[in-house]
Amino acid sequence: LLRLADYAERGGVVDYEVVKVYKALLEFDTISAEYRRRLNGAILHYYYQQYEGDIFEEYLRECKLDLLEEENRNLAIRYMVDRELYSLAMEAVRTYGYYGLPMEQIQKLCTFFVEEESVEYDELLMTMAFELFHNDNYNEAVLKYLIRFAKGGNRELLSIYQTAVRLQFDTQDLEERIV
């Protein structure tokens, strides 16, 4: 099996049969953690390139992110966001962080959760919302979340307030916290 995997890796060709070999190799406890991460990364790329819809989404649901290198883990989280598997993506972000994700992905993920009617203050959502705001990647939903729940120094709150006033948002909640 190792020889087959080695030939496939050298040849750069990953197909269904090679993925079966990779999966069989992953069953062995003797495989090093580094090699395990490489195999899992190759499987992730294969599923992304070859499958649409249910098969790829099922793979993302079953994927063990801790067995992926950081770059591939971030890629898997991006795919989760693209496929609107937001709860799964947020669970991964809570575990591994969102460093390395593009702002557009962070915005989509954050927006999904802050638009929920029952949204409450959440430290991670607030951190994401502040980062989006400071990088000018916020949208209406993110700004409304900040207006409603932002805490911090007056400088940060005033910046949010000024933006909210300029865009004609209701700022009463924010004004009370500033005072």
JSON list of N, CA and C in Angstrom, two decimals, residues 30-67:
[
{"chain": "A", "resi": 30, "resn": "THR", "atom": "N", "xyz": [0.50, 2.77, 12.57]},
{"chain": "A", "resi": 30, "resn": "THR", "atom": "CA", "xyz": [1.94, 2.99, 12.41]},
{"chain": "A", "resi": 30, "resn": "THR", "atom": "C", "xyz": [2.28, 4.15, 11.48]},
{"chain": "A", "resi": 31, "resn": "ILE", "atom": "N", "xyz": [1.29, 4.71, 10.81]},
{"chain": "A", "resi": 31, "resn": "ILE", "atom": "CA", "xyz": [1.52, 5.84, 9.90]},
{"chain": "A", "resi": 31, "resn": "ILE", "atom": "C", "xyz": [1.83, 7.08, 10.74]},
{"chain": "A", "resi": 32, "resn": "SER", "atom": "N", "xyz": [2.87, 7.80, 10.36]},
{"chain": "A", "resi": 32, "resn": "SER", "atom": "CA", "xyz": [3.26, 9.00, 11.11]},
{"chain": "A", "resi": 32, "resn": "SER", "atom": "C", "xyz": [2.19, 10.08, 10.98]},
{"chain": "A", "resi": 33, "resn": "ALA", "atom": "N", "xyz": [2.17, 10.96, 11.95]},
{"chain": "A", "resi": 33, "resn": "ALA", "atom": "CA", "xyz": [1.18, 12.05, 11.96]},
{"chain": "A", "resi": 33, "resn": "ALA", "atom": "C", "xyz": [1.35, 12.95, 10.74]},
{"chain": "A", "resi": 34, "resn": "GLU", "atom": "N", "xyz": [2.59, 13.21, 10.36]},
{"chain": "A", "resi": 34, "resn": "GLU", "atom": "CA", "xyz": [2.84, 14.07, 9.19]},
{"chain": "A", "resi": 34, "resn": "GLU", "atom": "C", "xyz": [2.31, 13.41, 7.91]},
{"chain": "A", "resi": 35, "resn": "TYR", "atom": "N", "xyz": [2.60, 12.14, 7.74]},
{"chain": "A", "resi": 35, "resn": "TYR", "atom": "CA", "xyz": [2.12, 11.43, 6.55]},
{"chain": "A", "resi": 35, "resn": "TYR", "atom": "C", "xyz": [0.60, 11.34, 6.56]},
{"chain": "A", "resi": 36, "resn": "ARG", "atom": "N", "xyz": [0.03, 11.13, 7.72]},
{"chain": "A", "resi": 36, "resn": "ARG", "atom": "CA", "xyz": [-1.42, 11.07, 7.88]},
{"chain": "A", "resi": 36, "resn": "ARG", "atom": "C", "xyz": [-2.05, 12.39, 7.43]},
{"chain": "A", "resi": 37, "resn": "ARG", "atom": "N", "xyz": [-1.44, 13.52, 7.83]},
{"chain": "A", "resi": 37, "resn": "ARG", "atom": "CA", "xyz": [-1.96, 14.83, 7.42]},
{"chain": "A", "resi": 37, "resn": "ARG", "atom": "C", "xyz": [-1.87, 15.02, 5.91]},
{"chain": "A", "resi": 38, "resn": "ARG", "atom": "N", "xyz": [-0.76, 14.56, 5.32]},
{"chain": "A", "resi": 38, "resn": "ARG", "atom": "CA", "xyz": [-0.62, 14.67, 3.86]},
{"chain": "A", "resi": 38, "resn": "ARG", "atom": "C", "xyz": [-1.68, 13.86, 3.13]},
{"chain": "A", "resi": 39, "resn": "LEU", "atom": "N", "xyz": [-1.91, 12.63, 3.60]},
{"chain": "A", "resi": 39, "resn": "LEU", "atom": "CA", "xyz": [-2.92, 11.78, 2.97]},
{"chain": "A", "resi": 39, "resn": "LEU", "atom": "C", "xyz": [-4.31, 12.41, 3.10]},
{"chain": "A", "resi": 40, "resn": "ASN", "atom": "N", "xyz": [-4.63, 12.90, 4.28]},
{"chain": "A", "resi": 40, "resn": "ASN", "atom": "CA", "xyz": [-5.93, 13.53, 4.48]},
{"chain": "A", "resi": 40, "resn": "ASN", "atom": "C", "xyz": [-6.09, 14.77, 3.61]},
{"chain": "A", "resi": 41, "resn": "GLY", "atom": "N", "xyz": [-5.02, 15.53, 3.45]},
{"chain": "A", "resi": 41, "resn": "GLY", "atom": "CA", "xyz": [-5.06, 16.70, 2.56]},
{"chain": "A", "resi": 41, "resn": "GLY", "atom": "C", "xyz": [-5.31, 16.31, 1.12]},
{"chain": "A", "resi": 42, "resn": "ALA", "atom": "N", "xyz": [-4.66, 15.25, 0.67]},
{"chain": "A", "resi": 42, "resn": "ALA", "atom": "CA", "xyz": [-4.87, 14.77, -0.70]},
{"chain": "A", "resi": 42, "resn": "ALA", "atom": "C", "xyz": [-6.30, 14.29, -0.90]},
{"chain": "A", "resi": 43, "resn": "ILE", "atom": "N", "xyz": [-6.86, 13.64, 0.11]},
{"chain": "A", "resi": 43, "resn": "ILE", "atom": "CA", "xyz": [-8.26, 13.18, 0.03]},
{"chain": "A", "resi": 43, "resn": "ILE", "atom": "C", "xyz": [-9.20, 14.37, -0.04]},
{"chain": "A", "resi": 44, "resn": "LEU", "atom": "N", "xyz": [-8.95, 15.39, 0.79]},
{"chain": "A", "resi": 44, "resn": "LEU", "atom": "CA", "xyz": [-9.77, 16.61, 0.77]},
{"chain": "A", "resi": 44, "resn": "LEU", "atom": "C", "xyz": [-9.77, 17.22, -0.63]},
{"chain": "A", "resi": 45, "resn": "HIS", "atom": "N", "xyz": [-8.60, 17.38, -1.22]},
{"chain": "A", "resi": 45, "resn": "HIS", "atom": "CA", "xyz": [-8.51, 17.97, -2.56]},
{"chain": "A", "resi": 45, "resn": "HIS", "atom": "C", "xyz": [-9.22, 17.10, -3.60]},
{"chain": "A", "resi": 46, "resn": "TYR", "atom": "N", "xyz": [-9.08, 15.79, -3.47]},
{"chain": "A", "resi": 46, "resn": "TYR", "atom": "CA", "xyz": [-9.75, 14.89, -4.40]},
{"chain": "A", "resi": 46, "resn": "TYR", "atom": "C", "xyz": [-11.27, 15.08, -4.34]},
{"chain": "A", "resi": 47, "resn": "TYR", "atom": "N", "xyz": [-11.82, 15.05, -3.13]},
{"chain": "A", "resi": 47, "resn": "TYR", "atom": "CA", "xyz": [-13.27, 15.20, -3.00]},
{"chain": "A", "resi": 47, "resn": "TYR", "atom": "C", "xyz": [-13.74, 16.55, -3.52]},
{"chain": "A", "resi": 48, "resn": "TYR", "atom": "N", "xyz": [-12.98, 17.60, -3.27]},
{"chain": "A", "resi": 48, "resn": "TYR", "atom": "CA", "xyz": [-13.36, 18.92, -3.75]},
{"chain": "A", "resi": 48, "resn": "TYR", "atom": "C", "xyz": [-13.38, 18.96, -5.29]},
{"chain": "A", "resi": 49, "resn": "GLN", "atom": "N", "xyz": [-12.37, 18.37, -5.91]},
{"chain": "A", "resi": 49, "resn": "GLN", "atom": "CA", "xyz": [-12.26, 18.43, -7.36]},
{"chain": "A", "resi": 49, "resn": "GLN", "atom": "C", "xyz": [-13.22, 17.49, -8.07]},
{"chain": "A", "resi": 50, "resn": "GLN", "atom": "N", "xyz": [-13.57, 16.38, -7.44]},
{"chain": "A", "resi": 50, "resn": "GLN", "atom": "CA", "xyz": [-14.32, 15.34, -8.14]},
{"chain": "A", "resi": 50, "resn": "GLN", "atom": "C", "xyz": [-15.82, 15.30, -7.84]},
{"chain": "A", "resi": 51, "resn": "TYR", "atom": "N", "xyz": [-16.22, 15.82, -6.72]},
{"chain": "A", "resi": 51, "resn": "TYR", "atom": "CA", "xyz": [-17.61, 15.62, -6.31]},
{"chain": "A", "resi": 51, "resn": "TYR", "atom": "C", "xyz": [-18.32, 16.92, -6.03]},
{"chain": "A", "resi": 52, "resn": "GLU", "atom": "N", "xyz": [-19.57, 16.95, -6.41]},
{"chain": "A", "resi": 52, "resn": "GLU", "atom": "CA", "xyz": [-20.44, 18.07, -6.12]},
{"chain": "A", "resi": 52, "resn": "GLU", "atom": "C", "xyz": [-21.49, 17.61, -5.11]},
{"chain": "A", "resi": 53, "resn": "GLY", "atom": "N", "xyz": [-22.07, 18.55, -4.44]},
{"chain": "A", "resi": 53, "resn": "GLY", "atom": "CA", "xyz": [-23.24, 18.28, -3.62]},
{"chain": "A", "resi": 53, "resn": "GLY", "atom": "C", "xyz": [-23.02, 17.35, -2.46]},
{"chain": "A", "resi": 54, "resn": "ASP", "atom": "N", "xyz": [-23.90, 16.36, -2.38]},
{"chain": "A", "resi": 54, "resn": "ASP", "atom": "CA", "xyz": [-24.02, 15.51, -1.19]},
{"chain": "A", "resi": 54, "resn": "ASP", "atom": "C", "xyz": [-22.75, 14.75, -0.84]},
{"chain": "A", "resi": 55, "resn": "ILE", "atom": "N", "xyz": [-22.06, 14.21, -1.82]},
{"chain": "A", "resi": 55, "resn": "ILE", "atom": "CA", "xyz": [-20.87, 13.39, -1.53]},
{"chain": "A", "resi": 55, "resn": "ILE", "atom": "C", "xyz": [-19.79, 14.25, -0.89]},
{"chain": "A", "resi": 56, "resn": "PHE", "atom": "N", "xyz": [-19.54, 15.43, -1.46]},
{"chain": "A", "resi": 56, "resn": "PHE", "atom": "CA", "xyz": [-18.51, 16.31, -0.92]},
{"chain": "A", "resi": 56, "resn": "PHE", "atom": "C", "xyz": [-18.92, 16.84, 0.46]},
{"chain": "A", "resi": 57, "resn": "GLU", "atom": "N", "xyz": [-20.20, 17.21, 0.60]},
{"chain": "A", "resi": 57, "resn": "GLU", "atom": "CA", "xyz": [-20.67, 17.71, 1.89]},
{"chain": "A", "resi": 57, "resn": "GLU", "atom": "C", "xyz": [-20.60, 16.62, 2.96]},
{"chain": "A", "resi": 58, "resn": "GLU", "atom": "N", "xyz": [-20.89, 15.40, 2.59]},
{"chain": "A", "resi": 58, "resn": "GLU", "atom": "CA", "xyz": [-20.77, 14.29, 3.55]},
{"chain": "A", "resi": 58, "resn": "GLU", "atom": "C", "xyz": [-19.31, 14.12, 3.97]},
{"chain": "A", "resi": 59, "resn": "TYR", "atom": "N", "xyz": [-18.41, 14.25, 3.02]},
{"chain": "A", "resi": 59, "resn": "TYR", "atom": "CA", "xyz": [-16.99, 14.17, 3.36]},
{"chain": "A", "resi": 59, "resn": "TYR", "atom": "C", "xyz": [-16.61, 15.28, 4.34]},
{"chain": "A", "resi": 60, "resn": "LEU", "atom": "N", "xyz": [-17.07, 16.50, 4.08]},
{"chain": "A", "resi": 60, "resn": "LEU", "atom": "CA", "xyz": [-16.76, 17.61, 4.98]},
{"chain": "A", "resi": 60, "resn": "LEU", "atom": "C", "xyz": [-17.31, 17.36, 6.39]},
{"chain": "A", "resi": 61, "resn": "ARG", "atom": "N", "xyz": [-18.47, 16.76, 6.48]},
{"chain": "A", "resi": 61, "resn": "ARG", "atom": "CA", "xyz": [-19.06, 16.46, 7.79]},
{"chain": "A", "resi": 61, "resn": "ARG", "atom": "C", "xyz": [-18.24, 15.41, 8.55]},
{"chain": "A", "resi": 62, "resn": "GLU", "atom": "N", "xyz": [-17.67, 14.47, 7.82]},
{"chain": "A", "resi": 62, "resn": "GLU", "atom": "CA", "xyz": [-16.91, 13.38, 8.44]},
{"chain": "A", "resi": 62, "resn": "GLU", "atom": "C", "xyz": [-15.43, 13.70, 8.60]},
{"chain": "A", "resi": 63, "resn": "CYS", "atom": "N", "xyz": [-14.96, 14.71, 7.92]},
{"chain": "A", "resi": 63, "resn": "CYS", "atom": "CA", "xyz": [-13.54, 15.05, 7.90]},
{"chain": "A", "resi": 63, "resn": "CYS", "atom": "C", "xyz": [-13.03, 15.38, 9.31]},
{"chain": "A", "resi": 64, "resn": "LYS", "atom": "N", "xyz": [-11.94, 14.77, 9.68]},
{"chain": "A", "resi": 64, "resn": "LYS", "atom": "CA", "xyz": [-11.31, 15.05, 10.97]},
{"chain": "A", "resi": 64, "resn": "LYS", "atom": "C", "xyz": [-10.29, 16.17, 10.77]},
{"chain": "A", "resi": 65, "resn": "LEU", "atom": "N", "xyz": [-10.70, 17.37, 11.12]},
{"chain": "A", "resi": 65, "resn": "LEU", "atom": "CA", "xyz": [-9.87, 18.54, 10.85]},
{"chain": "A", "resi": 65, "resn": "LEU", "atom": "C", "xyz": [-8.54, 18.52, 11.59]},
{"chain": "A", "resi": 66, "resn": "ASP", "atom": "N", "xyz": [-8.51, 17.85, 12.73]},
{"chain": "A", "resi": 66, "resn": "ASP", "atom": "CA", "xyz": [-7.25, 17.80, 13.47]},
{"chain": "A", "resi": 66, "resn": "ASP", "atom": "C", "xyz": [-6.21, 16.95, 12.75]},
{"chain": "A", "resi": 67, "resn": "LEU", "atom": "N", "xyz": [-6.63, 16.18, 11.75]},
{"chain": "A", "resi": 67, "resn": "LEU", "atom": "CA", "xyz": [-5.71, 15.36, 10.98]},
{"chain": "A", "resi": 67, "resn": "LEU", "atom": "C", "xyz": [-5.25, 16.04, 9.69]}
]
